[in-house]
XYZ file of C-alpha atoms in Angstrom:
192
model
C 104.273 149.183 175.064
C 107.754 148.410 174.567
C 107.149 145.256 175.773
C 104.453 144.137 173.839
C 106.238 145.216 170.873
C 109.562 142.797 171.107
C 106.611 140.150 171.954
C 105.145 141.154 168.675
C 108.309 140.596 166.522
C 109.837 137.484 168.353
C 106.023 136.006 167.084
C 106.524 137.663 163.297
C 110.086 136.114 163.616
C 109.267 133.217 164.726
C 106.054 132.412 162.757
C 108.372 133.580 159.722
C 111.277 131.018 161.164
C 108.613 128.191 161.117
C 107.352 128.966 157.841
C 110.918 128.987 156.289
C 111.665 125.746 158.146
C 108.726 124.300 156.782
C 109.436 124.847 153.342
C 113.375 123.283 153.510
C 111.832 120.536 154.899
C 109.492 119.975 152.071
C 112.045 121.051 149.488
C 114.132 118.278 151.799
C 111.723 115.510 151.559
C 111.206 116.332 147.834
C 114.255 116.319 147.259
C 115.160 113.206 148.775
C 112.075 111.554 147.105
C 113.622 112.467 143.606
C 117.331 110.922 144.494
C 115.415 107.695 145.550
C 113.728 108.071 142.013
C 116.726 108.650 140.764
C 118.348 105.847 142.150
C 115.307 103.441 141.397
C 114.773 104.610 137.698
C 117.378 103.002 135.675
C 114.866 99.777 136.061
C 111.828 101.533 135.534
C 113.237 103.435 132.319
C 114.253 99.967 131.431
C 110.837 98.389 132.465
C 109.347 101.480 130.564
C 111.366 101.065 127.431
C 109.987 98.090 127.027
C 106.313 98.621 125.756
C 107.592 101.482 123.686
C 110.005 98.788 121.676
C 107.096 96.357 121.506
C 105.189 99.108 120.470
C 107.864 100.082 117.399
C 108.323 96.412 116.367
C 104.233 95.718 115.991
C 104.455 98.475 113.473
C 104.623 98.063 109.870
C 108.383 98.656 108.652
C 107.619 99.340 104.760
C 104.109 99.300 102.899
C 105.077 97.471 99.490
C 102.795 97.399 96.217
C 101.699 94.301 94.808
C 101.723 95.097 91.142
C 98.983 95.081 88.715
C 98.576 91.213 87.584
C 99.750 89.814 90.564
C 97.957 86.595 90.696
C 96.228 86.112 93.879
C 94.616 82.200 94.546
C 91.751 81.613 97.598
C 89.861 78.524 98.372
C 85.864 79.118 98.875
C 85.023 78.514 102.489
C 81.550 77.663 101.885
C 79.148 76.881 99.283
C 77.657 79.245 96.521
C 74.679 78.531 94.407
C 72.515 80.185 92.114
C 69.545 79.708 93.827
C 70.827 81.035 97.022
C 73.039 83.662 95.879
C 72.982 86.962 94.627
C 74.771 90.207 93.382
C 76.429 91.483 95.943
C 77.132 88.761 98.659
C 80.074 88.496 100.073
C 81.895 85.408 101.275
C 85.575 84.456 102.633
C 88.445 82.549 101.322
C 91.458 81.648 102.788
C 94.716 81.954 100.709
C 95.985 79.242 99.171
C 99.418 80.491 98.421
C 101.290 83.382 99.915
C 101.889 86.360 98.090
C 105.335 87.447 97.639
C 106.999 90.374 95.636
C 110.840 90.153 95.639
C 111.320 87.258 97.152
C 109.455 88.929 100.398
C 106.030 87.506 102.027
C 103.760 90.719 101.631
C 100.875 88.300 102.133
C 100.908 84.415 103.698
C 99.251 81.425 102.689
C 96.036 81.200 104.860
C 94.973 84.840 104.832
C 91.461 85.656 104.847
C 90.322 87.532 102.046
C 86.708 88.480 101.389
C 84.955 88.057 97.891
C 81.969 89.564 96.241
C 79.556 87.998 94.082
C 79.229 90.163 90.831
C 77.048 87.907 88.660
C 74.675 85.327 88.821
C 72.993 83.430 86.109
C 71.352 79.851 85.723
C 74.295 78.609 84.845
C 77.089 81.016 86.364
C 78.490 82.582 89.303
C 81.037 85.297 88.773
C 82.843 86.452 91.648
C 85.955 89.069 92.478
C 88.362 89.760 95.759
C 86.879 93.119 97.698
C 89.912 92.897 100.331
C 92.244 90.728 102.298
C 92.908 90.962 106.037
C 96.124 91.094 107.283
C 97.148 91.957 111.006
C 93.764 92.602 111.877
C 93.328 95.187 109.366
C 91.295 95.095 105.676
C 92.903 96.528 102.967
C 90.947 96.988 99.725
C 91.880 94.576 96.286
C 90.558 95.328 93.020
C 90.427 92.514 90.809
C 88.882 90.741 87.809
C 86.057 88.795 88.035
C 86.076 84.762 87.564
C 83.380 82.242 86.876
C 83.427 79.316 89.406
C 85.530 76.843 87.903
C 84.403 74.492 85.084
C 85.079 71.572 86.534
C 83.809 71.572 90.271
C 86.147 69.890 92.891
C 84.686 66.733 94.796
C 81.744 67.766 97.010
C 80.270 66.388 100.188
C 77.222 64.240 99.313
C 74.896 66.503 100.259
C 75.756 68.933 97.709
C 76.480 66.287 95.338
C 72.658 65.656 95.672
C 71.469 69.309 95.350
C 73.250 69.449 92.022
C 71.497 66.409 90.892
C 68.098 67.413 91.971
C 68.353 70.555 89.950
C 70.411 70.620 87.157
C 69.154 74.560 86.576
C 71.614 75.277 89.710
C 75.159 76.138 89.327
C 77.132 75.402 92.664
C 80.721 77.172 93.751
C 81.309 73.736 96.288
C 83.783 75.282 99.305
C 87.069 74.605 98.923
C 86.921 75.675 95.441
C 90.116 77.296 93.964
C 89.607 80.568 92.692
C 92.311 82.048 91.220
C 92.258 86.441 90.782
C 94.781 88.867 89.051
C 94.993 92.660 90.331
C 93.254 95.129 87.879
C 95.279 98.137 90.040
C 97.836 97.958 92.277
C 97.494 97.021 96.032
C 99.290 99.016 98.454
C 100.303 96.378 101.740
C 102.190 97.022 104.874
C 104.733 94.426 105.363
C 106.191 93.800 109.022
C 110.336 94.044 108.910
């Protein structure tokens, strides 16, 4: 009895022993595993730090408000005409001059900006801005509306020859300069 009882707790110490052994060594290899970390993470932090800069410079630094009035001009990039159109189309323009408030681009030359049509008669096309893109993003204008202009700028012959075979039909040729003012205030981000 005595015997198997000294063979019972040299097992209990032993299996304890190897239990306790087992666990340093894990706490070891851990442990060791985090100085190599350690060691190697000055160039990952730096690799890391990296996006998160990126990330901070692709934001916007300031939104700035374009006034009411600002004068905004866009050339048509396609054709309008009264016998195609109607309330409520929409068509692009690319800026034709940037916008700047302060002496700041808020806006470059060459942004696309989407108008509306808002009237259409025999002899009229009225259109406004609805928005301008900038960094991927639409942001909302509200402005006044304008009639094509008066005197339409040279056209390619084949809309030339529309014109002529209908004189009923007003055409907005592309590349026509369309110049808006604000009726509110446009808020814009601005990169810094």
């Amino acid at each position: 009895m005595f015997n198997s009882q000294v063979h019972r707790s040299l097992w209990l110490a032993f299996a304890a022993a190897a239990v306790l052994t087992a666990a340093g060594c894990s706490k070891t290899a851990t442990d060791e595993a985090n100085n190599t970390t350690k060691v190697a993470s000055p160039a990952k932090h730096a690799a890391a730090a990296k996006p998160v800069a990126v990330a901070k410079a692709a934001e916007p630094a300031a939104m700035i408000t374009l006034p009411k009035g600002t004068a905004i001009s866009a050339a048509a990039r396609q054709t309008l005409a009264t016998d195609k159109n109607k309330v409520g189309d929409t068509f692009t323009a690319s800026l034709t001059e940037p916008i700047q408030v302060d002496g700041k681009t808020v806006i470059p030359k060459g942004a696309q900006v989407t108008c509306r049509i808002v009237k259409v008669k025999k002899h009229e096309i009225k259109v406004t801005l609805a928005s301008v893109e900038i960094h991927g993003k639409s942001y909302p204008l509200d402005t006044n509306s304008i009639a094509g202009p008066k005197s339409q700028p040279k056209t390619d012959a084949k809309d030339a020859d529309k014109a002529k075979a209908n004189k009923d039909v007003t055409v907005l040729a592309a590349k026509s300069k369309l110049t808006f003012k604000l009726a509110k205030p446009a808020t814009i981000p601005v990169k810094g």
